[in-house]
CSV table of C-alpha atoms in Angstrom, one decimal:
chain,number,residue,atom,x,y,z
A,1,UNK,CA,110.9,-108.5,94.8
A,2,UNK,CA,108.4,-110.6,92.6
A,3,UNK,CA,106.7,-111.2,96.2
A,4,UNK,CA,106.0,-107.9,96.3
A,5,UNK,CA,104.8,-107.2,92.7
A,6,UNK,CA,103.0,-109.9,92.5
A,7,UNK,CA,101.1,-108.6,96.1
A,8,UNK,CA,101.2,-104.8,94.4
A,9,UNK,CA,99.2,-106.4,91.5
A,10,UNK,CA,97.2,-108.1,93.6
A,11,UNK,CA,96.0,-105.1,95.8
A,12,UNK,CA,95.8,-102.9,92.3
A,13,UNK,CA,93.2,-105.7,90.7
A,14,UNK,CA,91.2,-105.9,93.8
A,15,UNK,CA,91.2,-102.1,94.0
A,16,UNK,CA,89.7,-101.8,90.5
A,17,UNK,CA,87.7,-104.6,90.8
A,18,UNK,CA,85.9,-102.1,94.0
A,19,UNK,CA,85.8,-99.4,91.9
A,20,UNK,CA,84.5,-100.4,88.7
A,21,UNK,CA,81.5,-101.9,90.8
A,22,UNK,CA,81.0,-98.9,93.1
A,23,UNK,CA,80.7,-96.7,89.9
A,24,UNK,CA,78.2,-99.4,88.3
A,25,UNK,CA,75.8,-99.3,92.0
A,26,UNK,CA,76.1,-95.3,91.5
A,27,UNK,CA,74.6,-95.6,88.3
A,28,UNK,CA,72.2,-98.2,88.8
A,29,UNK,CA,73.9,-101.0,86.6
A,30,UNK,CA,74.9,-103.2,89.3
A,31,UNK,CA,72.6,-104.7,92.3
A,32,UNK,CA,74.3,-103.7,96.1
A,33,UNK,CA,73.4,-105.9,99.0
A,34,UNK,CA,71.7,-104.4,101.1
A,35,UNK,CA,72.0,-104.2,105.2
A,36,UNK,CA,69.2,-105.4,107.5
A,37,UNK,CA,67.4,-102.7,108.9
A,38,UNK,CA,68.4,-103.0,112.6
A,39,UNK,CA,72.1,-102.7,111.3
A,40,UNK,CA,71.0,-99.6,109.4
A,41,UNK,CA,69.8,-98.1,112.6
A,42,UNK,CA,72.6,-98.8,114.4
A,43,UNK,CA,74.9,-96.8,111.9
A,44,UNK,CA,72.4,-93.8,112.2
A,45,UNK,CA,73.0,-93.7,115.2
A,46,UNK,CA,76.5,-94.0,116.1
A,47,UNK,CA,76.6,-91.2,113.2
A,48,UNK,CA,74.1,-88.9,115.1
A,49,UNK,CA,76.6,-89.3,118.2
A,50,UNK,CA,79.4,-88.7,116.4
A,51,UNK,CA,78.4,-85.8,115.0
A,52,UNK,CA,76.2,-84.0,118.5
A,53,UNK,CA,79.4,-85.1,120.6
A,54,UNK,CA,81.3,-82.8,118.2
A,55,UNK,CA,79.2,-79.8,118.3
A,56,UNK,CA,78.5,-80.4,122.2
A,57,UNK,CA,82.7,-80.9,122.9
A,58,UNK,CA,83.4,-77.7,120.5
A,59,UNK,CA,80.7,-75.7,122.0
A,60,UNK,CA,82.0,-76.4,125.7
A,61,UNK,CA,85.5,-75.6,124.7
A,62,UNK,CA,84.1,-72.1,123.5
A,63,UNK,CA,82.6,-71.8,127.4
A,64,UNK,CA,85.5,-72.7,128.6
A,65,UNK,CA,87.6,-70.2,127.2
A,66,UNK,CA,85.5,-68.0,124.7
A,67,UNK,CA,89.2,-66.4,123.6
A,68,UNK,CA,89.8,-68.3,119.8
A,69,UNK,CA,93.2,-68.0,120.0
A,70,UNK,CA,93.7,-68.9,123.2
A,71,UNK,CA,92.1,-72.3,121.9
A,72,UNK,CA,94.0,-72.7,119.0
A,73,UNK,CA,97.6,-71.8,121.4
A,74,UNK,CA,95.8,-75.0,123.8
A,75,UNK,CA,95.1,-77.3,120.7
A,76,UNK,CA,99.1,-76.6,119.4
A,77,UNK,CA,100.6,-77.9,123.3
A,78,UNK,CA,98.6,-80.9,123.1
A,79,UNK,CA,99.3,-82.2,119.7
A,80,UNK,CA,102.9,-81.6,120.4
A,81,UNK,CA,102.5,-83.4,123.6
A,82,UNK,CA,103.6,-80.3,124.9
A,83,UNK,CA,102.0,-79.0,128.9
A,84,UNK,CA,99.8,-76.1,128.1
A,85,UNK,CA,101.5,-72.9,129.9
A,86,UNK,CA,99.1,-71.4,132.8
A,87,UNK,CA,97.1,-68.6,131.6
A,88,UNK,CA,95.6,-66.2,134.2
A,89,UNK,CA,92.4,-66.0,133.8
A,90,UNK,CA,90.0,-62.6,133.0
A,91,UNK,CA,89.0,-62.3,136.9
A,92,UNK,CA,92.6,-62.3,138.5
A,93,UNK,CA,93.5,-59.8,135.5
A,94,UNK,CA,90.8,-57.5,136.6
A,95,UNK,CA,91.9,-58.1,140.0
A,96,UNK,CA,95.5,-57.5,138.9
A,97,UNK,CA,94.7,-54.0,137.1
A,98,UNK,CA,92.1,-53.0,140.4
A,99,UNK,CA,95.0,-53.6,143.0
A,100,UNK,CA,97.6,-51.6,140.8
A,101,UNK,CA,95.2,-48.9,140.5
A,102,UNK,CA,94.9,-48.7,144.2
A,103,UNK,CA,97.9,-48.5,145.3
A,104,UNK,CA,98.2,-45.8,142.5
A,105,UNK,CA,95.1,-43.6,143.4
A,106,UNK,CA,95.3,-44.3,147.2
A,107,UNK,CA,94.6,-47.2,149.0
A,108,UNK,CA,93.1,-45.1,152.2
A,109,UNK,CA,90.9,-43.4,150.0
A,110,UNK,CA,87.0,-44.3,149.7
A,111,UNK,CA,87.7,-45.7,146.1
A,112,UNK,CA,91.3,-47.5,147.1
A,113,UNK,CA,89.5,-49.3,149.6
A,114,UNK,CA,86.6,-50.2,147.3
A,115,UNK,CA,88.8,-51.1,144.5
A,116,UNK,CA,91.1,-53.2,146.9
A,117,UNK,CA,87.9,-55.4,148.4
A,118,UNK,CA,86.5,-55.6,145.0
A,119,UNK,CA,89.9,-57.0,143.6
A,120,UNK,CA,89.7,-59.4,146.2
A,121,UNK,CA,86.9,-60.9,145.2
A,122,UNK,CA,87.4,-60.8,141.2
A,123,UNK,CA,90.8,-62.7,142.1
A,124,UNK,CA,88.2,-65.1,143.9
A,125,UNK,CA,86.4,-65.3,140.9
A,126,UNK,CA,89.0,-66.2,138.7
A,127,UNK,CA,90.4,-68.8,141.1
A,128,UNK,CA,86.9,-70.6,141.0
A,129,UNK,CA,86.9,-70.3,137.0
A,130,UNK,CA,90.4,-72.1,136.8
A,131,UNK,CA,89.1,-74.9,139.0
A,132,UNK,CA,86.1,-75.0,137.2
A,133,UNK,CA,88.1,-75.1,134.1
A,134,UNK,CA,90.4,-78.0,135.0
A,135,UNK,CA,86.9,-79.8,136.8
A,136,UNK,CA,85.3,-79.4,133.3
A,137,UNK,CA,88.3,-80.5,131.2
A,138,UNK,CA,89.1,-83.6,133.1
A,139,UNK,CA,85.6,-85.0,133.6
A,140,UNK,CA,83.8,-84.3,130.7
A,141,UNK,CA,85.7,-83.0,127.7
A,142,UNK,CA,88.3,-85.5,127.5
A,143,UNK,CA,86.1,-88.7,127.9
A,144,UNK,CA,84.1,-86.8,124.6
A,145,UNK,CA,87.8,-86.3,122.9
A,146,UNK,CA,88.7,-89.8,124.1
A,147,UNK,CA,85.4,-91.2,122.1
A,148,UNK,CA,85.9,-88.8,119.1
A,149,UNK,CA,89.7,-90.1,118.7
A,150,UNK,CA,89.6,-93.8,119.9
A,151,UNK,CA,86.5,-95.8,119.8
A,152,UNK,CA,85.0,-93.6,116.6
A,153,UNK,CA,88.0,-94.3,115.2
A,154,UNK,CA,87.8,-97.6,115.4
A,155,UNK,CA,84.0,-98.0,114.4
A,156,UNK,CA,85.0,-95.8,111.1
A,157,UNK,CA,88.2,-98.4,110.3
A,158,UNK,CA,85.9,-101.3,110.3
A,159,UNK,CA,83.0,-99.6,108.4
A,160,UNK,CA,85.4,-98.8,105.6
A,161,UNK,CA,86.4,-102.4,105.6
A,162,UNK,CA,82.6,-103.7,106.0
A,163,UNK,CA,82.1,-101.2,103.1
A,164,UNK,CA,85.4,-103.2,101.0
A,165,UNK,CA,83.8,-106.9,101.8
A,166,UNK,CA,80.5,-105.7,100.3
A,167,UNK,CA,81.9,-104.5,97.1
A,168,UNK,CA,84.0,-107.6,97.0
A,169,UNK,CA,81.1,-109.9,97.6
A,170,UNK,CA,78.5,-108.0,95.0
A,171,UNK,CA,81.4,-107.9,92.3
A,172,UNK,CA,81.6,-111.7,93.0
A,173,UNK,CA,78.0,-112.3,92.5
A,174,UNK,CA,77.9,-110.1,89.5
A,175,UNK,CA,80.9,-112.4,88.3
A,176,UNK,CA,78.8,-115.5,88.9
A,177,UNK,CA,75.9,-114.4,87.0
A,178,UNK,CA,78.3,-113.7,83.8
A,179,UNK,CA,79.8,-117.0,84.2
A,180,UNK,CA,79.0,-118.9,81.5
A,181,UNK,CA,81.4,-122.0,81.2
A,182,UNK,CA,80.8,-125.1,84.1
A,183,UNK,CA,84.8,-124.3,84.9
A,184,UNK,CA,84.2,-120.3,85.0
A,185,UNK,CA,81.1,-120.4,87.5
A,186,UNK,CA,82.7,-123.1,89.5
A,187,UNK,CA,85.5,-120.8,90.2
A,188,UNK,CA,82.9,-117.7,90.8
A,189,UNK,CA,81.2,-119.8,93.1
A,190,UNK,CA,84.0,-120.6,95.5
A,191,UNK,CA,85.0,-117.0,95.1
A,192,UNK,CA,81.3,-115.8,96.5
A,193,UNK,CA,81.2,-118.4,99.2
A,194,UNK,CA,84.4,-116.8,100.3
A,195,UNK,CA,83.9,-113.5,100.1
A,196,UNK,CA,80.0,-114.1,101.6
A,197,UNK,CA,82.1,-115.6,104.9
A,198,UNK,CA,84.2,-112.3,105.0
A,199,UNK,CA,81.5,-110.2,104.8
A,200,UNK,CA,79.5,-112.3,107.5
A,201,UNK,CA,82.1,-112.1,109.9
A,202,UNK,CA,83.1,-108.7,109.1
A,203,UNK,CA,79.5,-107.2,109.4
A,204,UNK,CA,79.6,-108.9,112.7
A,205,UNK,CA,81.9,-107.5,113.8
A,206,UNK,CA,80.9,-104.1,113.0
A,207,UNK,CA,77.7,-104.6,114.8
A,208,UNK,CA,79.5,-105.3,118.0
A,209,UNK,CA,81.3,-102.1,117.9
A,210,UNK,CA,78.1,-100.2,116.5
A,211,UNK,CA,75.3,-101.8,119.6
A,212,UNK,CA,79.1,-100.3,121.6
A,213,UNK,CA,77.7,-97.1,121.0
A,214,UNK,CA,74.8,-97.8,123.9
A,215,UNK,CA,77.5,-98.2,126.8
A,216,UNK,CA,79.4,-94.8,125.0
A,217,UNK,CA,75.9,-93.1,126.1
A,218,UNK,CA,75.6,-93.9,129.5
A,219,UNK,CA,79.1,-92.9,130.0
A,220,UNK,CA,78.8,-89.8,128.7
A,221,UNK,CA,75.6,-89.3,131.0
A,222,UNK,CA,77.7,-89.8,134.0
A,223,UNK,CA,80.3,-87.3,132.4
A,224,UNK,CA,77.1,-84.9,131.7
A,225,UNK,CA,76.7,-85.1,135.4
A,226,UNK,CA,80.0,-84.9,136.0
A,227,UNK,CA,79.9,-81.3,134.4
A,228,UNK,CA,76.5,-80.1,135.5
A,229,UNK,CA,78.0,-80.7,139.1
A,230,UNK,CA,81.4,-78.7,138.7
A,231,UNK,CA,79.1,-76.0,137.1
A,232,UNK,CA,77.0,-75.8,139.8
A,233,UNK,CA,79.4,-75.6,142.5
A,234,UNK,CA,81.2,-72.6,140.3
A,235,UNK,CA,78.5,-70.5,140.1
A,236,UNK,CA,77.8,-71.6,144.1
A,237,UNK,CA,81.0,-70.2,144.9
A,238,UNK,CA,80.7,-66.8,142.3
A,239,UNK,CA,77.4,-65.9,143.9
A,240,UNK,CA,79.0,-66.7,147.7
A,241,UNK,CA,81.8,-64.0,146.9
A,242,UNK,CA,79.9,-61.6,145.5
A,243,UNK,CA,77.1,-61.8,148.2
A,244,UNK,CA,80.2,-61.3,150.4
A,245,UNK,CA,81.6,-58.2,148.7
A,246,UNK,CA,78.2,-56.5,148.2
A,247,UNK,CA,77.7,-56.9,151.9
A,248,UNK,CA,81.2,-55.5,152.8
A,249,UNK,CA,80.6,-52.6,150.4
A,250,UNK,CA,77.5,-51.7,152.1
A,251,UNK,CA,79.4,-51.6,155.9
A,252,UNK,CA,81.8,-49.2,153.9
A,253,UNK,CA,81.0,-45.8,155.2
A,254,UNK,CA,81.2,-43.1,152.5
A,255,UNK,CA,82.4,-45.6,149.8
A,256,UNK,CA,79.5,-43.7,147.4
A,257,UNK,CA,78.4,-40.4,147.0
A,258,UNK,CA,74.9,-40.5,145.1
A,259,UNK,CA,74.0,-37.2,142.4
A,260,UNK,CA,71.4,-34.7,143.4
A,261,UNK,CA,68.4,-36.2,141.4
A,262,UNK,CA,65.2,-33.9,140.6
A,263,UNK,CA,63.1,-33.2,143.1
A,264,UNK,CA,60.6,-36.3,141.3
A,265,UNK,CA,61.4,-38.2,139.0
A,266,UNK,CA,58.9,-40.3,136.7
A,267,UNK,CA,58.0,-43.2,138.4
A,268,UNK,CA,59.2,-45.4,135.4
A,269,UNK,CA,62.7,-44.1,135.3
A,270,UNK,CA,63.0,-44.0,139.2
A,271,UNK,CA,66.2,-46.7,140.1
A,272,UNK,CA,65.6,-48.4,143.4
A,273,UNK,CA,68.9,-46.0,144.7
A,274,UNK,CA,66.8,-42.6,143.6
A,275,UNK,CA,63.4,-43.8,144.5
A,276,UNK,CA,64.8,-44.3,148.2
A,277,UNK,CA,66.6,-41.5,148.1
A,278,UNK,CA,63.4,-39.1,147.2
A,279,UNK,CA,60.9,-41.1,149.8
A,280,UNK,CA,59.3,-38.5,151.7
A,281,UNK,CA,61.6,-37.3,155.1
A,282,UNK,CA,59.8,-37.7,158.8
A,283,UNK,CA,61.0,-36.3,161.9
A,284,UNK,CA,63.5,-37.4,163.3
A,285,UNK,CA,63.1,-41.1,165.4
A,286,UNK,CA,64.9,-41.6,168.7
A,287,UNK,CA,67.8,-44.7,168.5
A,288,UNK,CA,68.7,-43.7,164.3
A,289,UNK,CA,72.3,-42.2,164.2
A,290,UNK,CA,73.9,-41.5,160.8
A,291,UNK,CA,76.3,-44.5,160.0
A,292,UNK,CA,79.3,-45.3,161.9
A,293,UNK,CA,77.7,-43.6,165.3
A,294,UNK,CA,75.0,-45.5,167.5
A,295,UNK,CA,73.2,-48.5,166.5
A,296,UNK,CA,69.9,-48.4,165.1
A,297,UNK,CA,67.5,-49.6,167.7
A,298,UNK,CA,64.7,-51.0,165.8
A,299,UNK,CA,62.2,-51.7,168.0
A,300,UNK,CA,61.9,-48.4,168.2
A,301,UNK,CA,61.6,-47.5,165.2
A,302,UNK,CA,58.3,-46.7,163.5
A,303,UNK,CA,57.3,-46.5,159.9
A,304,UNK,CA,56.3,-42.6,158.8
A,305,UNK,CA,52.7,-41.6,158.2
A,306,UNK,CA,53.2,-41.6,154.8
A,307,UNK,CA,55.6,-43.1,152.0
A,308,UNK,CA,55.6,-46.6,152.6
A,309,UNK,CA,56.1,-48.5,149.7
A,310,UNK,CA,56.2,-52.3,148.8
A,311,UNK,CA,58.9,-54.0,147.2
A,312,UNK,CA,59.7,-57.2,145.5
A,313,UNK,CA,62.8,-59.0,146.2
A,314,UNK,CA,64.8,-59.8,143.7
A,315,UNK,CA,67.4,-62.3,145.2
A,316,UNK,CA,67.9,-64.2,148.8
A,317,UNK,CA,69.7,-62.4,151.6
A,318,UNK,CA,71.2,-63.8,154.6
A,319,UNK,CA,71.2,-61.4,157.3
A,320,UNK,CA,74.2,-60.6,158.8
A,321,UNK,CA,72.9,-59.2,162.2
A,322,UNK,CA,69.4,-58.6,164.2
A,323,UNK,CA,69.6,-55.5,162.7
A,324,UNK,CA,68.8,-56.4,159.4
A,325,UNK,CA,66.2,-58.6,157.8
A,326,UNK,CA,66.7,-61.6,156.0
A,327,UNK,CA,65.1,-61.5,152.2
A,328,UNK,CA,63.9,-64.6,149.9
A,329,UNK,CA,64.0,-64.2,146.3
A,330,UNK,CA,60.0,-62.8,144.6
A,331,UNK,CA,58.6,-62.5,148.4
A,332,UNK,CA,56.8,-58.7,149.4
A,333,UNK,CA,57.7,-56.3,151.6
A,334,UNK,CA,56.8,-52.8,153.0
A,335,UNK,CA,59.7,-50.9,152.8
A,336,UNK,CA,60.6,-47.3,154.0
A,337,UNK,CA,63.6,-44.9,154.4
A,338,UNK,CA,64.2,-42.7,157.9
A,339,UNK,CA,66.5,-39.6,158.1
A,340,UNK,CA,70.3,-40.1,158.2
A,341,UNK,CA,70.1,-43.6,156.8
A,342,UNK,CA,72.6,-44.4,154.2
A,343,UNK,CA,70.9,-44.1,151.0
A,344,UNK,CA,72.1,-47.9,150.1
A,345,UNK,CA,69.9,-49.2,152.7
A,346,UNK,CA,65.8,-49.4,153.6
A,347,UNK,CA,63.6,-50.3,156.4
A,348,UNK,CA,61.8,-53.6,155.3
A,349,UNK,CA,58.8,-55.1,157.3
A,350,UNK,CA,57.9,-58.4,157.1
A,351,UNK,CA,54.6,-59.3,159.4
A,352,UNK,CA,55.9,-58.4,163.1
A,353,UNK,CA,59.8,-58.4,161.7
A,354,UNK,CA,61.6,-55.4,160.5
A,355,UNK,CA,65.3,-54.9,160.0
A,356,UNK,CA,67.6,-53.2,157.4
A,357,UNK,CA,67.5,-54.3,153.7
A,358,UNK,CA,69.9,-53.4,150.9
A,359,UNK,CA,69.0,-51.6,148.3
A,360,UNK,CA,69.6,-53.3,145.3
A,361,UNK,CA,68.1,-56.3,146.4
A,362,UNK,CA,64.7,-54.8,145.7
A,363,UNK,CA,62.4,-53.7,142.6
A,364,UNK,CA,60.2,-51.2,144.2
A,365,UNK,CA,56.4,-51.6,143.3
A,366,UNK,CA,53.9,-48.6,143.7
């Protein structure tokens, strides 16, 4: 028992001792020993890491599920060790409500079909967002958290002690100058050169961990690529499914029925759908049968006298037979629209090609 009072008083005198010449430094009464400038860079630093792998870990988490509760539910599981229950995601919900609706309103029907293909591919969608999600988590968020928590941690522990061996080594040398008896500044003396060796090895120490902060950089670089790749692949796979889909919509016979437009429409308020729609109509070409009958035969097809227009492309399309044409994103076309077509689809030119385009793959130009 008087061990431990006399360590209580101990700790309490040493305490004090800190505070009384922390307060002093504050209001310039006491001198404060300064760190070397390399060591003062190397705290700025690790403090600017610190603090942008903070904002950069939060900031992905919001990506990675934008729902705030959601986050705070996740954030609950893991700090009671707890596995975080599956969660569909907003895709296969969409793809949920589309398939339910279809089966409600008729899956024969036009729009059952549509809706059916369309949930398909949203349940796609959210299948690649969950992998992405999982990709993203594993390789890049929890190396941040894993910084954040452990080696951060550790850096701040041995700062606040770096911080403790400084006070106790300027309160020594503020003792030494008071000293005034031979007996008194003997004793402040040993008491510097001890607390001088603490501080040296103790500043050290911190060092090490702080020039740490360089490998902490390159491994989050490989984590960085880490995520750039799993994001890459996910929208890789979103655009693949919805290329799919907008191609197997436009094979769907009758799956839209387009408004009666007026008879011309401003130039500037023409969509790409109504602009092809009011195109002027040419007789008739031998080989072009309304959809679902005989083949187009392209070769024999020829663009009319007049209404001919050009057209940017605004994404890549693979063809999916010799009947239509292949597109690359920002190239220029000649475009054109032939009785009985369906209205989702153009003639394009290219040089000596031709074939069938879609629609919305093209801004039309003058």
């Amino acid at each position: 028992m008087d061990f431990n009072m006399k360590k209580l008083a101990s700790d309490a005198g040493i305490f004090f001792t800190r505070a009384v010449q922390f307060t002093e430094e504050k209001f310039g009464q006491a001198e404060k020993t300064e760190l070397d400038a390399h060591f003062e860079t190397l705290l700025a630093r690790a403090d600017s890491t610190k603090n942008w792998t903070e904002r950069i870990l939060r900031q992905t988490e919001v990506l990675l599920q934008p729902n705030p509760s959601a986050r705070v539910e996740e954030f609950l599981y893991e700090k009671l060790d707890r596995k975080v229950p599956s969660r569909v995601t907003n895709g296969e919900l969409l793809a949920q409500y589309m398939a339910e609706a279809a089966s409600e309103l008729g899956a024969t029907t036009p729009y059952g079909k549509t809706l059916l293909k369309v949930s398909e591919a949203e349940k796609r969608l959210g299948a690649a967002e969950r992998d992405f999600i999982h990709t993203a988590s594993v390789s890049f968020l929890t190396p941040l958290r894993n910084f954040l928590e452990g080696d951060w941690k550790t850096i701040s522990k041995e700062r606040r002690l770096l911080q403790n061996r400084r006070l106790d080594l300027d309160a020594c040398k503020a003792r030494l100058k008071k000293a005034k008896a031979a007996e008194a500044k003997a004793t402040a003396e040993q008491e510097l050169r001890v607390a001088q060796t603490e501080f040296d090895r103790q500043a050290e120490v911190t060092r090490l961990l702080l020039e740490g902060i360089s490998s902490t950089h390159v491994n989050h670089l490989r984590c960085l690529h880490e995520f750039v790749k799993s994001q890459t692949t996910y929208y890789a796979q979103c655009y693949r499914h919805m290329l799919d889909l907008q191609k197997q919509l436009g094979r769907f016979p009758g799956t839209f029925v387009g408004t009666t437009e007026p008879a011309s429409p401003p130039l500037s308020t023409t969509s790409p759908t109504t602009a092809a729609a009011t195109m002027p109509v040419v007789p008739t070409v031998a080989g072009l049968a309304a959809p679902g009958e005989a083949a187009l035969c392209l070769e024999e097809v020829a663009p009319p006298a007049s209404g001919t227009r050009k057209a940017r492309v605004l994404y890549d399309y693979e063809a999916a037979d010799s009947s239509e044409l292949a597109l690359l994103a920002d190239e220029l076309i000649t475009v054109y629209s032939l009785p009985g077509m369906d209205p989702d689809w153009l003639i394009g030119e290219r040089g000596n090609k031709k074939g069938k385009v879609p629609v919305t793959y093209l801004e039309l130009l003058s």
